CSV table of C-alpha atoms in Angstrom, one decimal:
chain,number,residue,atom,x,y,z
A,8,MET,CA,2.4,-2.4,6.5
A,9,MET,CA,4.8,-0.8,4.0
A,10,ASN,CA,8.4,0.1,4.8
A,11,ILE,CA,9.8,3.4,3.7
A,12,ARG,CA,12.5,1.5,1.9
A,13,ASP,CA,9.8,0.4,-0.5
A,14,ILE,CA,9.6,3.9,-1.9
A,15,TYR,CA,13.2,3.8,-2.9
A,16,ASP,CA,12.8,0.3,-4.3
A,17,TYR,CA,9.7,1.3,-6.2
A,18,CYS,CA,11.6,4.2,-7.8
A,19,TYR,CA,14.5,1.9,-8.7
A,20,CYS,CA,12.1,-0.6,-10.2
A,21,ASN,CA,8.4,-0.9,-9.4
A,22,ARG,CA,8.5,-4.7,-9.9
A,23,SER,CA,10.4,-5.0,-6.6
A,24,ILE,CA,7.1,-4.4,-4.8
A,25,TYR,CA,5.5,-7.3,-6.6
A,26,PHE,CA,8.4,-9.6,-5.7
A,27,LYS,CA,8.5,-8.5,-2.1
A,28,TYR,CA,4.7,-8.6,-1.3
A,29,ILE,CA,2.9,-10.6,-3.9
A,30,MET,CA,5.3,-13.3,-4.9
A,31,PRO,CA,8.0,-13.4,-2.2
A,32,VAL,CA,11.2,-14.9,-3.5
A,33,GLU,CA,14.7,-15.7,-2.3
A,34,LYS,CA,16.6,-12.6,-3.3
A,35,ASP,CA,20.3,-12.0,-3.8
A,36,ALA,CA,22.0,-9.1,-2.0
A,37,THR,CA,24.1,-7.3,-4.6
A,38,PRO,CA,27.7,-6.4,-3.9
A,39,LYS,CA,26.6,-2.7,-3.6
A,40,MET,CA,24.0,-3.6,-1.1
A,41,LYS,CA,26.5,-5.6,1.0
A,42,ILE,CA,28.9,-2.7,1.1
A,43,GLY,CA,26.2,-0.2,1.9
A,44,ASN,CA,25.0,-2.3,4.8
A,45,GLU,CA,28.5,-2.4,6.3
A,46,PHE,CA,28.8,1.4,6.1
A,47,HIS,CA,25.4,1.8,7.9
A,48,LYS,CA,26.8,-0.2,10.9
A,49,SER,CA,29.1,2.8,11.8
A,50,ALA,CA,26.7,5.6,10.7
A,51,GLU,CA,27.1,7.9,13.6
A,52,GLU,CA,30.9,7.8,13.4
A,53,LEU,CA,30.8,8.7,9.7
A,54,ILE,CA,28.5,11.7,9.8
A,55,ASN,CA,30.3,15.0,9.2
A,56,LYS,CA,29.0,17.0,12.1
A,57,GLN,CA,30.8,20.2,11.0
A,58,LYS,CA,29.1,20.1,7.6
A,59,ILE,CA,25.7,19.8,9.2
A,60,LYS,CA,26.3,22.6,11.7
A,61,LYS,CA,26.7,25.1,8.8
A,62,TYR,CA,23.2,24.3,7.7
A,63,ILE,CA,21.6,24.4,11.1
A,64,LYS,CA,21.5,27.4,13.4
A,65,ASN,CA,20.5,25.5,16.5
A,66,ASP,CA,23.5,23.7,18.1
A,67,GLU,CA,21.4,22.1,20.7
A,68,PHE,CA,20.4,19.0,18.8
A,69,LYS,CA,20.9,15.3,19.4
A,70,ILE,CA,22.1,12.9,16.7
A,71,ILE,CA,20.0,9.7,16.9
A,72,THR,CA,20.8,6.6,14.9
A,73,GLY,CA,18.4,4.0,14.0
A,74,ARG,CA,15.1,5.6,15.2
A,75,GLN,CA,12.1,3.3,14.5
A,76,LEU,CA,9.2,5.3,13.1
A,77,TYR,CA,5.6,4.4,12.3
A,78,SER,CA,2.8,6.4,10.8
A,79,GLU,CA,-0.7,5.1,11.4
A,80,LYS,CA,-2.0,7.6,9.0
A,81,TYR,CA,0.1,6.3,6.1
A,82,ASP,CA,0.5,2.7,7.5
A,83,ILE,CA,4.2,2.9,6.8
A,84,SER,CA,7.3,2.4,8.9
A,85,GLY,CA,11.0,2.7,8.7
A,86,ILE,CA,14.3,3.1,10.6
A,87,THR,CA,16.1,6.4,10.0
A,88,ASP,CA,19.8,6.3,9.3
A,89,LEU,CA,20.2,9.4,11.4
A,90,LEU,CA,17.9,11.9,12.9
A,91,LEU,CA,18.8,15.4,14.2
A,92,GLU,CA,16.4,16.3,16.9
A,93,SER,CA,15.8,19.3,19.2
A,94,ASP,CA,12.8,20.7,20.9
A,95,LYS,CA,12.0,22.7,17.8
A,96,ILE,CA,13.3,20.7,14.8
A,97,SER,CA,13.6,17.2,13.5
A,98,ILE,CA,15.8,16.6,10.5
A,99,PRO,CA,16.2,13.2,8.8
A,100,ILE,CA,19.5,12.2,7.3
A,101,GLU,CA,19.9,9.4,4.8
A,102,GLN,CA,23.4,8.0,4.2
A,103,LYS,CA,24.1,6.4,0.8
A,104,PHE,CA,27.1,4.4,-0.4
A,105,THR,CA,27.2,5.4,-4.0
A,106,ASN,CA,29.4,7.4,-6.3
A,107,ASN,CA,26.4,8.3,-8.4
A,108,TYR,CA,24.0,11.2,-8.4
A,109,LEU,CA,21.1,11.7,-6.1
A,110,SER,CA,18.3,9.6,-7.5
A,111,GLU,CA,14.6,10.3,-7.2
A,112,GLY,CA,14.4,7.2,-4.9
A,113,ASN,CA,17.0,8.7,-2.5
A,114,ILE,CA,15.2,12.0,-2.3
A,115,LEU,CA,11.7,10.5,-2.0
A,116,GLN,CA,12.8,8.0,0.7
A,117,LEU,CA,14.2,10.9,2.7
A,118,SER,CA,11.0,12.9,2.1
A,119,ALA,CA,8.9,10.0,3.3
A,120,TYR,CA,10.9,10.1,6.6
A,121,GLY,CA,10.1,13.8,6.9
A,122,LYS,CA,6.4,13.1,6.3
A,123,ILE,CA,6.3,10.4,9.0
A,124,ILE,CA,8.2,12.6,11.4
A,125,GLU,CA,5.7,15.4,10.8
A,126,ASP,CA,2.8,13.0,11.4
A,127,ILE,CA,4.3,11.7,14.6
A,128,THR,CA,5.7,14.8,16.2
A,129,ARG,CA,3.5,17.5,14.7
A,130,LYS,CA,6.7,19.5,13.9
A,131,LYS,CA,7.1,20.8,10.4
A,132,VAL,CA,10.0,19.1,8.7
A,133,GLU,CA,11.4,21.6,6.1
A,134,LYS,CA,14.6,19.9,5.1
A,135,GLY,CA,16.7,16.8,5.4
A,136,PHE,CA,20.1,15.7,4.2
A,137,ILE,CA,21.5,13.0,2.0
A,138,GLU,CA,25.1,12.2,2.8
A,139,ILE,CA,27.0,10.4,0.0
A,140,LEU,CA,29.6,8.5,2.0
A,141,PRO,CA,32.3,7.7,-0.5
A,142,LEU,CA,32.4,11.3,-1.7
A,143,GLY,CA,32.0,12.9,1.7
A,144,LYS,CA,29.3,15.1,0.2
A,145,LEU,CA,26.2,16.3,2.1
A,146,TYR,CA,23.2,17.5,0.1
A,147,GLU,CA,20.4,19.6,1.7
A,148,ILE,CA,17.0,18.6,0.4
A,149,ASN,CA,13.8,20.6,0.6
A,150,ILE,CA,11.5,17.9,1.9
A,151,GLN,CA,8.2,19.8,1.6
A,152,GLU,CA,8.3,20.0,-2.2
A,153,ASN,CA,8.3,16.2,-2.4
A,154,PHE,CA,5.4,15.3,-0.2
A,155,ARG,CA,2.8,15.1,-3.0
A,156,ARG,CA,4.9,12.6,-5.0
A,157,VAL,CA,5.6,10.6,-1.8
A,158,GLU,CA,1.8,10.3,-1.3
A,159,GLU,CA,1.3,9.3,-4.9
A,160,ILE,CA,4.0,6.5,-4.7
A,161,ILE,CA,2.5,5.2,-1.4
A,162,GLN,CA,-0.8,4.8,-3.2
A,163,GLU,CA,0.7,3.2,-6.3
A,164,ILE,CA,2.5,0.7,-4.0
A,165,LYS,CA,-0.7,0.0,-2.2
A,166,ASN,CA,-2.5,-0.6,-5.5
A,167,ILE,CA,0.2,-3.1,-6.7
A,168,ILE,CA,-0.2,-5.0,-3.4
A,169,GLU,CA,-4.0,-4.9,-3.1
A,170,TYR,CA,-4.7,-5.8,-6.7
A,171,GLU,CA,-1.7,-8.1,-7.2
A,172,ILE,CA,-0.5,-6.2,-10.2
A,173,PHE,CA,2.7,-7.3,-12.0
A,174,PRO,CA,3.8,-3.9,-13.3
A,175,GLU,CA,5.6,-3.0,-16.5
A,176,ARG,CA,9.2,-2.4,-15.6
A,177,ASN,CA,9.9,1.3,-14.9
A,178,GLY,CA,13.6,0.8,-14.4
A,179,SER,CA,16.2,0.8,-17.1
A,180,LYS,CA,17.8,-2.5,-18.2
A,181,LYS,CA,21.1,-1.1,-17.0
A,182,LYS,CA,19.6,-1.2,-13.4
A,183,CYS,CA,18.7,-4.9,-13.8
A,184,SER,CA,22.4,-5.9,-13.4
A,185,ASP,CA,22.4,-4.4,-9.9
A,186,CYS,CA,18.9,-5.6,-8.9
A,187,GLU,CA,18.3,-8.2,-6.1
A,188,TYR,CA,15.4,-9.6,-8.1
A,189,ARG,CA,17.1,-9.8,-11.5
A,190,ARG,CA,16.7,-13.6,-11.7
A,191,PHE,CA,12.9,-13.4,-11.7
A,192,CYS,CA,12.2,-11.0,-14.5
A,193,ASN,CA,12.2,-12.5,-18.0
A,194,ASP,CA,12.8,-9.2,-19.8
A,195,CYS,CA,16.0,-8.0,-18.1
A,196,GLU,CA,18.6,-9.6,-20.4
């Protein structure tokens, strides 16, 4: 079974899938990863509820942290950072500890949560949010427009695993310095 985080990792560098599933190795958590994990521990306290309320008309929603999700249809699971839920809507929120732009991986990981939530709840998930913690910014993402790409990446990941493919690197060499698998690629220097 795949994890939704694999979608983000694949977008960062597709070789991460090979090292996670085909040739598991002892990986090194990068400094950025360690800091991000600490921030996730207090996720509910960090969410800017006032910013979210301006995007959502319904005030009757619960904020749920760490909801475990699984889609049998896609054979993928994950744990949401935050999930806004009411009788009518479900809105995933991803929290990122970065000073950088929103990456394709961030957006597609969020969209994958939306896809799974739709599959489980049968509620249409129109949007989600990515909160950039250090900057205090909240970005509204149209999840529906990314579903096709999410499905393509899920299939590409399944192909790497099933056929044990060591893919050409899709990440830039600059990303290699922040990669937990950097010790195992011979072309990252």
